[in-house]
Structure formats: C-alpha cells, structure tokens
Amino acid sequence: MKLLLVNTSANSGSTGRIAEEIGQSAMNNGYDCYFAYGRIHRESMTELIKIGNDFDFKIHVIESRLLDNHGFASKSATKKLISNIKRINPDIINLHNIHGYYLNIQILFDYLERARIPVVWTLHDCWAFTGHCSYFDRYSCFKWETECNNCPNKKGYPTSILLDRSKTNYYRKKDLFNKPERITFITPSYWLEGHVNRSFLNKYPVITIHNGVDLEVFKPIGNSEIKKKIGISENKKMILGVASTWDRRKGLDDFIELSKKFDDNYQIILVGLNDKQITALPKNIIGIKRTENIQQLAELYSIADVFVNPTYVDNFPTTNIEALACGTPVITYKTGGSPEAIDEKTGMVVEQGDIPQLIESIKTIANNKEQYTEACRIRAMKYFNKNERFNDYVELFNRLTNK
C-alpha cells in the first residue's frame, strides 16, 4: 500500500511535523510513504518529493499580491507533481495545507477528479472554503457561508495589495473542491468541523481527529539549570509563549502589553521570534528564535509556570497539547478550537483581548502550578497520544482502501 502526503513543509513546523508523524504511523503499519512538499523540509523517514523551486514560489507570491490569485499559479510545478503521482500510483493521498504559494489547485483537482484516488484532506485552517483568507474570525466575517465578496481581510494571508477576487475565488474553489467523489475531510477540532459542515464542502464526510504529540519527548523534565541558561532567576514565575510565526494575530501585541503589567517576580519568554522582533522586544521579555529542537521545547514547557496562548486566529494549536504533556497548565483565548485542549483542571479560557482577566488567570495558575501538573499530563496521555491519534488516520486509510 502506498500513501502520498502533500503539505507546504515536510517534517518542519506544526503541520509538517503532523504530516510526518502520520506518515511514520502508516509506515509502521506496512505502507510505503511519499511526502510531496512545497518549501521547507527537514530529514524525513518518508521519500521526499520537492514541488517547484524558488522561482515558482516568487512568481506565485507576486500573482497573489497583485492579482489575488493564490492557489492558481505554479502551473509547471503542479504538472510535475502530477507526473510524480502517476509514477508512484498511490493507494491514498493525504492532503494537508495546499496553500502556501506552491500548488495550482485547478490542475491538482482536475487530476484528482479523473484519477479517483481516495483523498483524505486534513484542514489546518479555513482557506479551503473561503474566497481569500485562512481565518475569518478576526473580522467576524461569515460571508463564506453564502458568497465571499468585498473581503475585509484582503491584506491578511495570503495578502493581496491590489485586486479583490474573493468572489471569483470562492466560486472557483467551490467548483474545484466538489469535483472529486472520494474525499474525506479531517479536522483537528470540533470547532472547524462545524464550519466545514456549514460550508460548500458539506457534501463530504467530516471527521475530527485531534492532533497528537510524542509523549516520550514532551514530558515533565526537571532541570533547574535550564532557567540559568536563559537568564531567569530560580524564584521568578515563568510565563511561556510559543509560536512558529509571531504577529498580532498570534498575540504578540498582547504579550507586550502584559510585560507592562507584571513586576520583577514574573518573566515572559517567547519562542519563535525572528531577529528583528527580538531586537524590538521590551527589556523584560526574553525572546528566543524559532527552533526545530523539540527536546529544547520540551524543557522550556516543563520549567514554565504557565503556558499562555493569546491567539486571535487558530484551529487546534499543537503548542497547547505540548505544554499539557510537559505538565504545564494552559491559558488560551476563546479562539477557534484552542479551548478544546483543556478543561477546568488543566487551564483557563479567557475572552479575546481581555488583558485584565488574562493577568488574573496567569497569577492564579503561575502561583499554583503544582495543583495542575498531574491533571495536565493525564489529559495529554488520555486524549493526545500521537500513537493513538495518528493510528486513527491509518485505520481510516485502511477503510478507504478496503485493506
């Protein structure tokens, strides 16, 4: 049996690592696994297939910026991918993020309609059923339920600085994504499942499979030396934030506001910043660049007194469950499926932008972490064990291929 994974990145970033773990689970169950990716990759157990090159990527970015044409460039790169798919002849295809300036969805879905290969499409955001954006809740825009037009988030990812083709893109996607007969959608949160069922994709089956983490890596690690390495005194309460990309949508501005409210007994650590962002941070925030070193991440999660995720747009953040697995309680905004990771024993949910309530929640948890730690680890083991969650994928693959 052969499985083909498709994602923007391979074994890098949250979606790339999730796809890689699914591939490894499939390989452990006898599948040959191939991974087609668009941009970034790390070493993989699968056979990697690069889609396009830097020139293709840049042209796609230009078309998106000027023409609001995201997903309809990269023609040559996608035709080469189709040639590789024909060569591999997979029994099943697991799509992940097919946006990201590397694929032409017209060419891809015309082929999938003809090929009749079973497709499992894991949605990590909302791009598949909107006319433009990957997330709409920042603007409380629900035009996608009927017809996108005059997009209020035109300059949000994937940014268009000139044209607004949200209406055209909406109907093109609706037509294309409803062509293949054999698609099953996977959503990592019940929140996203509900939206898919209200979208133009609602003729297809939708299943929620929460993301999982490696509980042998993400686990409580007691090491008092870690704080010293990053310059935190032992008696300070550590507030941790982690993101693959930091911006206003991920709550960077809110962390900066928090830094003005806490005294020297608290220390904010943000992981995933770029050099420019680190340079611009207030002195009382320690910034750490993005890391693919998951052991280092596990150590940081473990020594934190609280993990804070003030995200304004999200599906089901893997960072929440990584923190839980390391025994650290989570505070998140009431955004997307983010609250689904926790319960009253493992964290708190705060309304978006409610800084006073966020401060009170941080103080409550950071000063009582030991009351949450065991419940956090138990919840991670019960619901977010990667071996169980990604085997759910394999069982679905088997059913769809009649294995």
GROMACS .gro file of C-alpha atoms in nm:
model
  403
    1MET     CA    1   0.000   0.000   0.000
    2LYS     CA    2   0.126   0.347  -0.088
    3LEU     CA    3   0.046   0.676   0.086
    4LEU     CA    4   0.125   1.020  -0.056
    5LEU     CA    5   0.137   1.316   0.183
    6VAL     CA    6   0.116   1.674   0.049
    7ASN     CA    7   0.195   1.982   0.258
    8THR     CA    8   0.372   2.316   0.240
    9SER     CA    9   0.657   2.184   0.456
   10ALA     CA   10   0.789   1.837   0.536
   11ASN     CA   11   0.868   1.749   0.898
   12SER     CA   12   0.902   2.120   0.978
   13GLY     CA   13   0.661   2.348   1.160
   14SER     CA   14   0.344   2.217   1.321
   15THR     CA   15   0.164   2.096   1.006
   16GLY     CA   16   0.482   1.948   0.858
   17ARG     CA   17   0.555   1.752   1.176
   18ILE     CA   18   0.195   1.633   1.200
   19ALA     CA   19   0.204   1.504   0.842
   20GLU     CA   20   0.541   1.337   0.908
   21GLU     CA   21   0.403   1.160   1.216
   22ILE     CA   22   0.103   1.037   1.018
   23GLY     CA   23   0.342   0.903   0.756
   24GLN     CA   24   0.550   0.726   1.017
   25SER     CA   25   0.239   0.565   1.167
   26ALA     CA   26   0.138   0.446   0.820
   27MET     CA   27   0.486   0.308   0.756
   28ASN     CA   28   0.472   0.120   1.087
   29ASN     CA   29   0.158  -0.044   0.951
   30GLY     CA   30   0.312  -0.157   0.624
   31TYR     CA   31   0.260   0.147   0.397
   32ASP     CA   32   0.519   0.289   0.161
   33CYS     CA   33   0.510   0.662   0.224
   34TYR     CA   34   0.596   0.957  -0.001
   35PHE     CA   35   0.592   1.321   0.104
   36ALA     CA   36   0.547   1.600  -0.155
   37TYR     CA   37   0.627   1.941  -0.010
   38GLY     CA   38   0.648   2.297  -0.137
   39ARG     CA   39   0.906   2.488   0.060
   40ILE     CA   40   1.082   2.385   0.384
   41HIS     CA   41   1.188   2.036   0.481
   42ARG     CA   42   1.386   1.851   0.743
   43GLU     CA   43   1.514   1.496   0.736
   44SER     CA   44   1.224   1.259   0.691
   45MET     CA   45   1.158   0.886   0.714
   46THR     CA   46   0.943   0.920   0.402
   47GLU     CA   47   1.058   0.960   0.042
   48LEU     CA   48   1.060   1.335  -0.016
   49ILE     CA   49   0.941   1.499  -0.338
   50LYS     CA   50   1.007   1.871  -0.385
   51ILE     CA   51   0.732   2.068  -0.559
   52GLY     CA   52   0.862   2.361  -0.764
   53ASN     CA   53   1.158   2.584  -0.687
   54ASP     CA   54   1.235   2.932  -0.553
   55PHE     CA   55   1.142   3.095  -0.884
   56ASP     CA   56   0.799   2.924  -0.886
   57PHE     CA   57   0.744   3.037  -0.529
   58LYS     CA   58   0.833   3.401  -0.602
   59ILE     CA   59   0.607   3.416  -0.908
   60HIS     CA   60   0.322   3.268  -0.706
   61VAL     CA   61   0.376   3.532  -0.435
   62ILE     CA   62   0.371   3.811  -0.695
   63GLU     CA   63   0.048   3.681  -0.852
   64SER     CA   64  -0.112   3.654  -0.509
   65ARG     CA   65  -0.007   4.006  -0.410
   66LEU     CA   66  -0.112   4.175  -0.732
   67LEU     CA   67  -0.395   3.959  -0.865
   68ASP     CA   68  -0.541   3.788  -0.557
   69ASN     CA   69  -0.467   3.468  -0.746
   70HIS     CA   70  -0.347   3.247  -0.463
   71GLY     CA   71  -0.363   2.880  -0.548
   72PHE     CA   72  -0.386   2.938  -0.924
   73ALA     CA   73  -0.019   2.992  -1.014
   74SER     CA   74   0.262   2.728  -1.001
   75LYS     CA   75   0.128   2.553  -1.312
   76SER     CA   76   0.455   2.391  -1.421
   77ALA     CA   77   0.538   2.279  -1.066
   78THR     CA   78   0.196   2.118  -1.025
   79LYS     CA   79   0.217   1.938  -1.360
   80LYS     CA   80   0.547   1.785  -1.246
   81LEU     CA   81   0.378   1.679  -0.923
   82ILE     CA   82   0.104   1.508  -1.124
   83SER     CA   83   0.374   1.320  -1.316
   84ASN     CA   84   0.519   1.202  -0.984
   85ILE     CA   85   0.178   1.096  -0.859
   86LYS     CA   86   0.127   0.888  -1.173
   87ARG     CA   87   0.471   0.732  -1.123
   88ILE     CA   88   0.406   0.647  -0.758
   89ASN     CA   89   0.045   0.538  -0.817
   90PRO     CA   90  -0.057   0.587  -0.451
   91ASP     CA   91  -0.347   0.399  -0.299
   92ILE     CA   92  -0.443   0.704  -0.096
   93ILE     CA   93  -0.348   1.073  -0.079
   94ASN     CA   94  -0.344   1.275   0.242
   95LEU     CA   95  -0.356   1.646   0.167
   96HIS     CA   96  -0.267   1.898   0.437
   97ASN     CA   97  -0.203   2.268   0.363
   98ILE     CA   98  -0.225   2.304  -0.014
   99HIS     CA   99  -0.194   2.682   0.008
  100GLY     CA  100   0.143   2.847   0.065
  101TYR     CA  101   0.248   2.962  -0.284
  102TYR     CA  102   0.343   2.624  -0.429
  103LEU     CA  103   0.044   2.448  -0.589
  104ASN     CA  104  -0.211   2.510  -0.863
  105ILE     CA  105  -0.540   2.380  -0.729
  106GLN     CA  106  -0.708   2.385  -1.071
  107ILE     CA  107  -0.457   2.139  -1.215
  108LEU     CA  108  -0.442   1.928  -0.898
  109PHE     CA  109  -0.816   1.884  -0.852
  110ASP     CA  110  -0.887   1.828  -1.220
  111TYR     CA  111  -0.643   1.538  -1.191
  112LEU     CA  112  -0.790   1.408  -0.865
  113GLU     CA  113  -1.135   1.402  -1.026
  114ARG     CA  114  -1.004   1.188  -1.310
  115ALA     CA  115  -0.777   0.965  -1.102
  116ARG     CA  116  -1.045   0.870  -0.846
  117ILE     CA  117  -0.779   0.806  -0.581
  118PRO     CA  118  -0.923   0.824  -0.228
  119VAL     CA  119  -0.827   1.157  -0.071
  120VAL     CA  120  -0.809   1.240   0.298
  121TRP     CA  121  -0.778   1.616   0.334
  122THR     CA  122  -0.664   1.739   0.676
  123LEU     CA  123  -0.769   2.101   0.721
  124HIS     CA  124  -0.545   2.306   0.948
  125ASP     CA  125  -0.733   2.632   0.880
  126CYS     CA  126  -1.029   2.769   0.683
  127TRP     CA  127  -0.869   2.854   0.348
  128ALA     CA  128  -1.036   2.565   0.164
  129PHE     CA  129  -1.384   2.714   0.195
  130THR     CA  130  -1.327   3.089   0.181
  131GLY     CA  131  -1.269   3.316  -0.115
  132HIS     CA  132  -0.947   3.452   0.027
  133CYS     CA  133  -0.838   3.415   0.388
  134SER     CA  134  -0.716   3.129   0.603
  135TYR     CA  135  -0.903   3.265   0.905
  136PHE     CA  136  -1.210   3.488   0.910
  137ASP     CA  137  -1.292   3.514   1.281
  138ARG     CA  138  -1.061   3.813   1.340
  139TYR     CA  139  -1.320   4.010   1.141
  140SER     CA  140  -1.626   3.803   1.241
  141CYS     CA  141  -1.690   3.759   0.870
  142PHE     CA  142  -1.919   3.475   0.770
  143LYS     CA  143  -1.972   3.559   0.404
  144TRP     CA  144  -1.820   3.219   0.318
  145GLU     CA  145  -2.147   3.057   0.428
  146THR     CA  146  -2.316   3.206   0.120
  147GLU     CA  147  -2.080   3.402  -0.103
  148CYS     CA  148  -1.748   3.578  -0.040
  149ASN     CA  149  -1.712   3.932  -0.178
  150ASN     CA  150  -1.553   4.264  -0.078
  151CYS     CA  151  -1.314   4.079   0.153
  152PRO     CA  152  -1.247   4.270   0.479
  153ASN     CA  153  -0.931   4.063   0.524
  154LYS     CA  154  -0.780   4.119   0.180
  155LYS     CA  155  -0.445   4.217   0.329
  156GLY     CA  156  -0.442   3.917   0.560
  157TYR     CA  157  -0.267   3.599   0.449
  158PRO     CA  158  -0.247   3.535   0.157
  159THR     CA  159  -0.210   3.912   0.113
  160SER     CA  160  -0.342   4.092  -0.192
  161ILE     CA  161  -0.242   4.456  -0.218
  162LEU     CA  162  -0.436   4.533  -0.537
  163LEU     CA  163  -0.729   4.325  -0.655
  164ASP     CA  164  -1.007   4.165  -0.456
  165ARG     CA  165  -1.108   3.845  -0.632
  166SER     CA  166  -1.266   3.685  -0.328
  167LYS     CA  167  -1.598   3.630  -0.506
  168THR     CA  168  -1.436   3.470  -0.810
  169ASN     CA  169  -1.204   3.259  -0.596
  170TYR     CA  170  -1.496   3.147  -0.381
  171TYR     CA  171  -1.684   3.003  -0.677
  172ARG     CA  172  -1.371   2.856  -0.837
  173LYS     CA  173  -1.287   2.673  -0.515
  174LYS     CA  174  -1.647   2.562  -0.469
  175ASP     CA  175  -1.645   2.410  -0.816
  176LEU     CA  176  -1.299   2.252  -0.794
  177PHE     CA  177  -1.318   2.108  -0.444
  178ASN     CA  178  -1.653   1.944  -0.514
  179LYS     CA  179  -1.529   1.762  -0.825
  180PRO     CA  180  -1.357   1.454  -0.676
  181GLU     CA  181  -1.603   1.196  -0.545
  182ARG     CA  182  -1.375   1.032  -0.291
  183ILE     CA  183  -1.274   1.295  -0.033
  184THR     CA  184  -1.292   1.261   0.345
  185PHE     CA  185  -1.215   1.569   0.549
  186ILE     CA  186  -1.029   1.556   0.878
  187THR     CA  187  -1.048   1.850   1.117
  188PRO     CA  188  -0.829   1.867   1.429
  189SER     CA  189  -1.108   2.045   1.620
  190TYR     CA  190  -1.484   2.023   1.657
  191TRP     CA  191  -1.491   2.399   1.601
  192LEU     CA  192  -1.357   2.356   1.246
  193GLU     CA  193  -1.575   2.051   1.183
  194GLY     CA  194  -1.880   2.268   1.250
  195HIS     CA  195  -1.763   2.529   0.999
  196VAL     CA  196  -1.690   2.272   0.729
  197ASN     CA  197  -2.042   2.134   0.772
  198ARG     CA  198  -2.180   2.484   0.706
  199SER     CA  199  -1.960   2.544   0.403
  200PHE     CA  200  -1.979   2.439   0.038
  201LEU     CA  201  -1.782   2.127   0.136
  202ASN     CA  202  -2.071   1.986   0.338
  203LYS     CA  203  -2.149   1.702   0.097
  204TYR     CA  204  -1.835   1.522   0.214
  205PRO     CA  205  -1.785   1.324   0.536
  206VAL     CA  206  -1.602   1.518   0.807
  207ILE     CA  207  -1.423   1.353   1.100
  208THR     CA  208  -1.250   1.522   1.392
  209ILE     CA  209  -0.915   1.373   1.491
  210HIS     CA  210  -0.729   1.585   1.743
  211ASN     CA  211  -0.359   1.633   1.688
  212GLY     CA  212  -0.120   1.424   1.897
  213VAL     CA  213   0.225   1.470   2.045
  214ASP     CA  214   0.515   1.241   2.126
  215LEU     CA  215   0.466   1.174   2.498
  216GLU     CA  216   0.815   1.029   2.524
  217VAL     CA  217   0.963   1.365   2.420
  218PHE     CA  218   0.706   1.607   2.557
  219LYS     CA  219   0.703   1.512   2.924
  220PRO     CA  220   0.786   1.686   3.251
  221ILE     CA  221   1.162   1.743   3.265
  222GLY     CA  222   1.301   1.864   3.596
  223ASN     CA  223   1.618   2.062   3.527
  224SER     CA  224   1.697   2.369   3.735
  225GLU     CA  225   1.988   2.455   3.505
  226ILE     CA  226   1.760   2.548   3.216
  227LYS     CA  227   1.646   2.872   3.376
  228LYS     CA  228   2.006   2.974   3.432
  229LYS     CA  229   2.089   2.912   3.067
  230ILE     CA  230   1.827   3.159   2.951
  231GLY     CA  231   1.892   3.411   3.227
  232ILE     CA  232   1.599   3.363   3.465
  233SER     CA  233   1.646   3.354   3.840
  234GLU     CA  234   1.505   3.046   4.010
  235ASN     CA  235   1.244   3.235   4.214
  236LYS     CA  236   1.076   3.407   3.917
  237LYS     CA  237   0.749   3.283   3.775
  238MET     CA  238   0.796   3.197   3.408
  239ILE     CA  239   0.524   3.282   3.154
  240LEU     CA  240   0.586   3.100   2.824
  241GLY     CA  241   0.454   3.167   2.475
  242VAL     CA  242   0.544   2.958   2.168
  243ALA     CA  243   0.453   3.007   1.802
  244SER     CA  244   0.607   2.916   1.468
  245THR     CA  245   0.540   3.273   1.349
  246TRP     CA  246   0.467   3.566   1.579
  247ASP     CA  247   0.245   3.857   1.479
  248ARG     CA  248  -0.057   4.044   1.604
  249ARG     CA  249  -0.285   3.750   1.520
  250LYS     CA  250  -0.084   3.523   1.747
  251GLY     CA  251  -0.100   3.771   2.035
  252LEU     CA  252   0.244   3.932   2.021
  253ASP     CA  253   0.099   4.275   2.097
  254ASP     CA  254  -0.087   4.129   2.394
  255PHE     CA  255   0.234   3.983   2.536
  256ILE     CA  256   0.399   4.323   2.504
  257GLU     CA  257   0.104   4.475   2.690
  258LEU     CA  258   0.135   4.204   2.958
  259SER     CA  259   0.501   4.290   3.005
  260LYS     CA  260   0.395   4.636   3.124
  261LYS     CA  261   0.167   4.491   3.390
  262PHE     CA  262   0.390   4.239   3.570
  263ASP     CA  263   0.657   4.316   3.827
  264ASP     CA  264   1.002   4.158   3.854
  265ASN     CA  265   0.857   3.842   4.009
  266TYR     CA  266   0.743   3.731   3.663
  267GLN     CA  267   0.938   3.666   3.344
  268ILE     CA  268   0.790   3.634   2.994
  269ILE     CA  269   0.969   3.403   2.747
  270LEU     CA  270   0.861   3.396   2.381
  271VAL     CA  271   0.985   3.125   2.146
  272GLY     CA  272   0.965   3.151   1.766
  273LEU     CA  273   1.060   3.515   1.710
  274ASN     CA  274   1.281   3.644   1.430
  275ASP     CA  275   1.589   3.860   1.486
  276LYS     CA  276   1.406   4.186   1.416
  277GLN     CA  277   1.130   4.102   1.662
  278ILE     CA  278   1.378   4.002   1.932
  279THR     CA  279   1.563   4.332   1.893
  280ALA     CA  280   1.237   4.528   1.931
  281LEU     CA  281   1.118   4.347   2.246
  282PRO     CA  282   1.083   4.529   2.577
  283LYS     CA  283   1.371   4.452   2.811
  284ASN     CA  284   1.156   4.240   3.039
  285ILE     CA  285   1.069   3.988   2.763
  286ILE     CA  286   1.325   3.726   2.667
  287GLY     CA  287   1.298   3.629   2.301
  288ILE     CA  288   1.419   3.301   2.155
  289LYS     CA  289   1.436   3.225   1.784
  290ARG     CA  290   1.229   2.953   1.626
  291THR     CA  291   1.371   2.609   1.696
  292GLU     CA  292   1.316   2.266   1.547
  293ASN     CA  293   1.482   2.116   1.856
  294ILE     CA  294   1.182   1.954   2.023
  295GLN     CA  295   1.390   1.846   2.323
  296GLN     CA  296   1.466   2.212   2.391
  297LEU     CA  297   1.097   2.296   2.353
  298ALA     CA  298   1.002   2.022   2.600
  299GLU     CA  299   1.248   2.163   2.853
  300LEU     CA  300   1.105   2.513   2.817
  301TYR     CA  301   0.747   2.390   2.850
  302SER     CA  302   0.843   2.192   3.161
  303ILE     CA  303   1.005   2.476   3.354
  304ALA     CA  304   0.732   2.728   3.269
  305ASP     CA  305   0.481   2.801   3.542
  306VAL     CA  306   0.211   2.869   3.284
  307PHE     CA  307   0.178   2.848   2.906
  308VAL     CA  308  -0.014   3.142   2.758
  309ASN     CA  309  -0.167   3.133   2.410
  310PRO     CA  310  -0.341   3.468   2.340
  311THR     CA  311  -0.416   3.373   1.981
  312TYR     CA  312  -0.682   3.555   1.778
  313VAL     CA  313  -0.695   3.302   1.492
  314ASP     CA  314  -0.640   2.931   1.535
  315ASN     CA  315  -0.773   2.584   1.474
  316PHE     CA  316  -0.625   2.344   1.731
  317PRO     CA  317  -0.281   2.467   1.836
  318THR     CA  318  -0.029   2.188   1.889
  319THR     CA  319   0.156   2.410   2.135
  320ASN     CA  320  -0.131   2.376   2.384
  321ILE     CA  321  -0.106   1.999   2.397
  322GLU     CA  322   0.275   2.005   2.400
  323ALA     CA  323   0.254   2.218   2.715
  324LEU     CA  324  -0.002   1.985   2.875
  325ALA     CA  325   0.217   1.684   2.803
  326CYS     CA  326   0.501   1.857   2.989
  327GLY     CA  327   0.275   1.911   3.290
  328THR     CA  328   0.223   2.284   3.234
  329PRO     CA  329  -0.126   2.437   3.253
  330VAL     CA  330  -0.255   2.641   2.958
  331ILE     CA  331  -0.434   2.973   2.935
  332THR     CA  332  -0.583   3.045   2.594
  333TYR     CA  333  -0.817   3.295   2.440
  334LYS     CA  334  -1.160   3.171   2.340
  335THR     CA  335  -1.045   3.132   1.981
  336GLY     CA  336  -1.132   2.860   1.733
  337GLY     CA  337  -1.068   2.511   1.866
  338SER     CA  338  -0.794   2.624   2.105
  339PRO     CA  339  -1.008   2.581   2.421
  340GLU     CA  340  -1.081   2.218   2.327
  341ALA     CA  341  -0.735   2.117   2.451
  342ILE     CA  342  -0.806   2.196   2.815
  343ASP     CA  343  -1.062   2.161   3.092
  344GLU     CA  344  -1.106   2.331   3.430
  345LYS     CA  345  -0.835   2.108   3.583
  346THR     CA  346  -0.571   2.191   3.323
  347GLY     CA  347  -0.609   2.559   3.240
  348MET     CA  348  -0.833   2.858   3.180
  349VAL     CA  349  -1.010   3.020   2.885
  350VAL     CA  350  -1.021   3.400   2.853
  351GLU     CA  351  -1.219   3.618   2.612
  352GLN     CA  352  -1.009   3.762   2.330
  353GLY     CA  353  -0.823   4.078   2.430
  354ASP     CA  354  -0.936   4.077   2.793
  355ILE     CA  355  -0.597   4.172   2.937
  356PRO     CA  356  -0.715   4.222   3.299
  357GLN     CA  357  -0.871   3.875   3.306
  358LEU     CA  358  -0.564   3.729   3.136
  359ILE     CA  359  -0.344   3.880   3.407
  360GLU     CA  360  -0.560   3.741   3.687
  361SER     CA  361  -0.562   3.395   3.525
  362ILE     CA  362  -0.183   3.398   3.488
  363LYS     CA  363  -0.135   3.493   3.853
  364THR     CA  364  -0.379   3.226   3.969
  365ILE     CA  365  -0.215   2.945   3.775
  366ALA     CA  366   0.150   3.053   3.794
  367ASN     CA  367   0.135   3.061   4.173
  368ASN     CA  368  -0.032   2.720   4.192
  369LYS     CA  369   0.119   2.518   3.907
  370GLU     CA  370   0.166   2.209   4.124
  371GLN     CA  371  -0.212   2.179   4.155
  372TYR     CA  372  -0.245   2.140   3.778
  373THR     CA  373   0.060   1.940   3.671
  374GLU     CA  374  -0.067   1.586   3.722
  375ALA     CA  375  -0.403   1.658   3.557
  376CYS     CA  376  -0.225   1.817   3.258
  377ARG     CA  377  -0.013   1.509   3.199
  378ILE     CA  378  -0.309   1.274   3.244
  379ARG     CA  379  -0.519   1.470   2.993
  380ALA     CA  380  -0.238   1.462   2.737
  381MET     CA  381  -0.196   1.087   2.778
  382LYS     CA  382  -0.570   1.023   2.754
  383TYR     CA  383  -0.654   1.236   2.451
  384PHE     CA  384  -0.339   1.349   2.269
  385ASN     CA  385  -0.108   1.049   2.245
  386LYS     CA  386   0.034   1.071   1.893
  387ASN     CA  387   0.044   0.693   1.857
  388GLU     CA  388  -0.330   0.669   1.913
  389ARG     CA  389  -0.435   0.980   1.722
  390PHE     CA  390  -0.226   0.909   1.413
  391ASN     CA  391  -0.327   0.544   1.416
  392ASP     CA  392  -0.681   0.681   1.380
  393TYR     CA  393  -0.560   0.806   1.040
  394VAL     CA  394  -0.419   0.466   0.948
  395GLU     CA  395  -0.745   0.296   1.037
  396LEU     CA  396  -0.925   0.544   0.812
  397PHE     CA  397  -0.677   0.483   0.530
  398ASN     CA  398  -0.739   0.111   0.565
  399ARG     CA  399  -1.116   0.153   0.548
  400LEU     CA  400  -1.100   0.378   0.243
  401THR     CA  401  -0.871   0.140   0.057
  402ASN     CA  402  -1.057  -0.172   0.177
  403LYS     CA  403  -0.737  -0.305   0.330
   0.00000   0.00000   0.00000
